[in-house]
Tab-separated table of N, CA and C in Angstrom:
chain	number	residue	atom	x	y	z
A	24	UNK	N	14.611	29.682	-23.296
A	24	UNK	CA	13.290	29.412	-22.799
A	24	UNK	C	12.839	28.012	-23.187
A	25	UNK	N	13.173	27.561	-25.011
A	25	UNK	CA	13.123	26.034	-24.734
A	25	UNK	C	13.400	25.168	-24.007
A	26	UNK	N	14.385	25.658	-23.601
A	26	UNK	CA	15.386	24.376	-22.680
A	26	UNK	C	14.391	24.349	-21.246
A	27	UNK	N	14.304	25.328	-20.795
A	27	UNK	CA	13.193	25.415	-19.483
A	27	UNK	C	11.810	24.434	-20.027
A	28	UNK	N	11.193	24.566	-21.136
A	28	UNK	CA	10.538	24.088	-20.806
A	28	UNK	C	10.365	22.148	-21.254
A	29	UNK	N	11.384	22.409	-22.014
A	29	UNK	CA	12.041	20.821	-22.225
A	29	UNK	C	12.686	20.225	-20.765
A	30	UNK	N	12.871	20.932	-19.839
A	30	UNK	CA	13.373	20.640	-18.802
A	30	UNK	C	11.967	20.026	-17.391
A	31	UNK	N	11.100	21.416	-17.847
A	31	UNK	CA	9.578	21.304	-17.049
A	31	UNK	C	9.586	19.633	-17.340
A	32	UNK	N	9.224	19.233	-18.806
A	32	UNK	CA	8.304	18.438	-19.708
A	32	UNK	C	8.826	16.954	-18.798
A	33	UNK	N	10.579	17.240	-19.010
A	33	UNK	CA	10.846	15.941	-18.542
A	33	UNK	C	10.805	15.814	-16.789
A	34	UNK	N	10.910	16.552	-16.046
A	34	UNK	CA	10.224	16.223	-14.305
A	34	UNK	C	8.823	16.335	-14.409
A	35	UNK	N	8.051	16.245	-15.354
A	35	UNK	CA	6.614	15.939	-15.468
A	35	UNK	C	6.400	14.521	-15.690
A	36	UNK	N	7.391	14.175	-16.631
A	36	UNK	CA	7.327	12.732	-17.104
A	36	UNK	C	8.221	11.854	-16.021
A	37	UNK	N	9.065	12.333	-15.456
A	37	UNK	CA	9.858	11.696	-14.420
A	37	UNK	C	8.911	10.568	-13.279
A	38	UNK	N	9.242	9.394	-13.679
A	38	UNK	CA	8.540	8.732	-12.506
A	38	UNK	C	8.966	7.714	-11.476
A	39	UNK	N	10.761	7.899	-11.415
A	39	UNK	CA	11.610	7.816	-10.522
A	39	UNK	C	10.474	8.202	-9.325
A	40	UNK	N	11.032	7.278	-8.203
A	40	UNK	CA	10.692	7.429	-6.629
A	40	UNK	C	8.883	7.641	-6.743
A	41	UNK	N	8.261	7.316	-7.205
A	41	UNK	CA	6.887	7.325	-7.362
A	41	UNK	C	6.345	6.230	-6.281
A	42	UNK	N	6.981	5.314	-7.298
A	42	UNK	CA	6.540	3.900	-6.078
A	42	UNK	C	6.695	3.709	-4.810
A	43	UNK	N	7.887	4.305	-4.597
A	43	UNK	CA	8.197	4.830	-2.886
A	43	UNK	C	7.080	5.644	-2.524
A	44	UNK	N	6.700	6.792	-2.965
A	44	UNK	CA	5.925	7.255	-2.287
A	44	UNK	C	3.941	6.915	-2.102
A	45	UNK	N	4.079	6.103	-3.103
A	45	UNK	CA	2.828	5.160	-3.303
A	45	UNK	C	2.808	4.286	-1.806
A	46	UNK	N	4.001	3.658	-1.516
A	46	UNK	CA	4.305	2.282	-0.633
A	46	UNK	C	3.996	3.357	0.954
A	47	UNK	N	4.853	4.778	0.580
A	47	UNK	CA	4.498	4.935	1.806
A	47	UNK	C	3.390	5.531	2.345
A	48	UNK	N	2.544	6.221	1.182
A	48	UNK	CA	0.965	6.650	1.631
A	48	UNK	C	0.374	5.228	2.012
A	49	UNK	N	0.500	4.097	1.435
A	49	UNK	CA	-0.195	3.005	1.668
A	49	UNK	C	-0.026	2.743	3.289
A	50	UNK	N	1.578	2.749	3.677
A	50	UNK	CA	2.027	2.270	4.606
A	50	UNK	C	1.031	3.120	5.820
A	51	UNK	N	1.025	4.498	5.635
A	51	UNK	CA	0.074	5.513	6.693
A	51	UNK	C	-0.784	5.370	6.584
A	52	UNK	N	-1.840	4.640	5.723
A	52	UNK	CA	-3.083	4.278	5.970
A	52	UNK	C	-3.054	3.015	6.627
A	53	UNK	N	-2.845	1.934	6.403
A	53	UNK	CA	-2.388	0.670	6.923
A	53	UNK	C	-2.208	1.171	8.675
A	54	UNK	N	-1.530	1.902	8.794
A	54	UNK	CA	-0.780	1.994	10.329
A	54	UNK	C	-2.447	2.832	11.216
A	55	UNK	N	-2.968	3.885	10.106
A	55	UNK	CA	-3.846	4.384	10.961
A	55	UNK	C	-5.247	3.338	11.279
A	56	UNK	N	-5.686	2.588	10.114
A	56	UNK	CA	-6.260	1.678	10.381
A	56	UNK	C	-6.234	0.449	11.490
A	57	UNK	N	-4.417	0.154	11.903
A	57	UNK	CA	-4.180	-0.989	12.770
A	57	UNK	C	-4.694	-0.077	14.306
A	58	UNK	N	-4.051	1.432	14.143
A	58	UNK	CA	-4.229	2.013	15.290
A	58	UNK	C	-5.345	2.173	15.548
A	59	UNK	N	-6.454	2.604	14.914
A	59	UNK	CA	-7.685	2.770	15.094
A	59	UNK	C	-8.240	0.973	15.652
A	60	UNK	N	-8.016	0.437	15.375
A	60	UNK	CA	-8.606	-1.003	16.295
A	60	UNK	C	-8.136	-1.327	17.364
A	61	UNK	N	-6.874	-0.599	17.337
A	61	UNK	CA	-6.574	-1.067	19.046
A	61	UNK	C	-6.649	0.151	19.622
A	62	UNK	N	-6.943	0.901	19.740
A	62	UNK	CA	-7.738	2.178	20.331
A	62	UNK	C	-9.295	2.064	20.397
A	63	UNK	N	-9.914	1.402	19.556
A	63	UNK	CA	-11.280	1.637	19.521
A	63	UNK	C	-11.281	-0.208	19.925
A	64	UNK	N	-11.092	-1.178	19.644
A	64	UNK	CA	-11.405	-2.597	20.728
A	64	UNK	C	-10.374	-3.050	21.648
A	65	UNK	N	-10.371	-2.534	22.531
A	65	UNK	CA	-9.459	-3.365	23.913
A	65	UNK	C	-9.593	-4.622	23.977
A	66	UNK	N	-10.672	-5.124	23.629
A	66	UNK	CA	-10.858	-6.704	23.368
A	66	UNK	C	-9.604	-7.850	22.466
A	67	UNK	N	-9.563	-6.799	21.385
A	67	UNK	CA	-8.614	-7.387	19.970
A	67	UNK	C	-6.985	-7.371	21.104
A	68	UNK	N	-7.033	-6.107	21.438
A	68	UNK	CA	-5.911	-6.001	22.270
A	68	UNK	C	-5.402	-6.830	22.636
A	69	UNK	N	-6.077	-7.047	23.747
A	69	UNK	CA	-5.612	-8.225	24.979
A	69	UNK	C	-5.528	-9.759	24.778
A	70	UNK	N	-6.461	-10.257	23.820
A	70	UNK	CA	-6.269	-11.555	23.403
A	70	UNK	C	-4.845	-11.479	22.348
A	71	UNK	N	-4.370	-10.610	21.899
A	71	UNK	CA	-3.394	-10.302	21.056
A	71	UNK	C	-2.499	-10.476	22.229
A	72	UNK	N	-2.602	-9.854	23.002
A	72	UNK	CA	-1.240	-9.985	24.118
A	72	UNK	C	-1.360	-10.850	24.417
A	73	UNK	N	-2.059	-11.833	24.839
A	73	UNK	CA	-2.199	-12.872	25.608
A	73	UNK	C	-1.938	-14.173	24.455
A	74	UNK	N	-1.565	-13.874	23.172
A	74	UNK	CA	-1.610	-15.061	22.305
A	74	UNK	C	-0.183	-14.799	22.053
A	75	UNK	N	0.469	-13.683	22.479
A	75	UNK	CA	2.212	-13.245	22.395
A	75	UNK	C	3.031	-13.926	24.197
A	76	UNK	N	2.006	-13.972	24.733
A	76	UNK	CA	2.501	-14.199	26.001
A	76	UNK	C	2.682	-15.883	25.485
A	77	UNK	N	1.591	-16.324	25.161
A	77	UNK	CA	1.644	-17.887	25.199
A	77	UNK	C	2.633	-18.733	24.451
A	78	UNK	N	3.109	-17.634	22.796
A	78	UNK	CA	3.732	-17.657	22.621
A	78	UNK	C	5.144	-17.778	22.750
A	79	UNK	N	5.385	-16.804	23.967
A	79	UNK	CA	6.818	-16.796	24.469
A	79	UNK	C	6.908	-17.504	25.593
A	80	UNK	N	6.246	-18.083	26.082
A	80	UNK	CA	6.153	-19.112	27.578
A	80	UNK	C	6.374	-20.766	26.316
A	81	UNK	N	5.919	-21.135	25.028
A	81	UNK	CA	6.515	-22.092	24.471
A	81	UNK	C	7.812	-22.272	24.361
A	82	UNK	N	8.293	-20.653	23.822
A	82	UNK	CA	9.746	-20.674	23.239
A	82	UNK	C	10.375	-21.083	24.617
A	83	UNK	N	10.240	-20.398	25.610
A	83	UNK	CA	10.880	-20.569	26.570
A	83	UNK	C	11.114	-21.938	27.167
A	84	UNK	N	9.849	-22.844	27.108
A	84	UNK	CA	9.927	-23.648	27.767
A	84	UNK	C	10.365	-25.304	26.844
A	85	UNK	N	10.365	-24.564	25.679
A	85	UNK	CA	11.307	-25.550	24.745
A	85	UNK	C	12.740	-24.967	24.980
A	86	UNK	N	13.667	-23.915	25.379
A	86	UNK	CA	14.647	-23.704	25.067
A	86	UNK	C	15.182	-24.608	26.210
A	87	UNK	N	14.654	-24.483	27.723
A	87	UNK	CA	14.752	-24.930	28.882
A	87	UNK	C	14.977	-25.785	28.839
C-alpha cells in the first residue's frame, strides 16, 4: 500500500508535458479569439485579403 501511494505522490508531483498542455489551451483561446473577429468584422476580413492579394501581385511581378 506504500508503494501505491509513493507512486500517487510522484504523478502528483510529475510535471513532464505540462507546458505542452499550457501552449495548447493558450493556442485554443488565441484561435477562438482570431475566429471570433473574422466572423464578427467582415471589414478586418477583406482589407486582410486585399493586403495578401497586393502582396502576391509584388512577388509576382518582381519574379517576372
Amino acid at each position: 500500500m506504500k508503494a501505491l501511494a509513493q507512486l500517487a505522490h510522484r504523478y502528483m508531483k510529475d510535471q513532464s508535458g505540462v507546458t505542452a498542455v499550457e501552449y495548447a489551451i493558450m493556442g485554443v483561446g488565441i484561435s477562438a479569439i482570431i475566429l471570433a473577429v473574422f466572423i464578427t468584422d467582415p471589414t478586418f476580413k477583406d482589407t486582410l485579403i486585399s493586403a495578401f492579394q497586393i502582396i502576391a501581385t509584388n512577388i509576382d511581378s518582381v519574379s517576372n
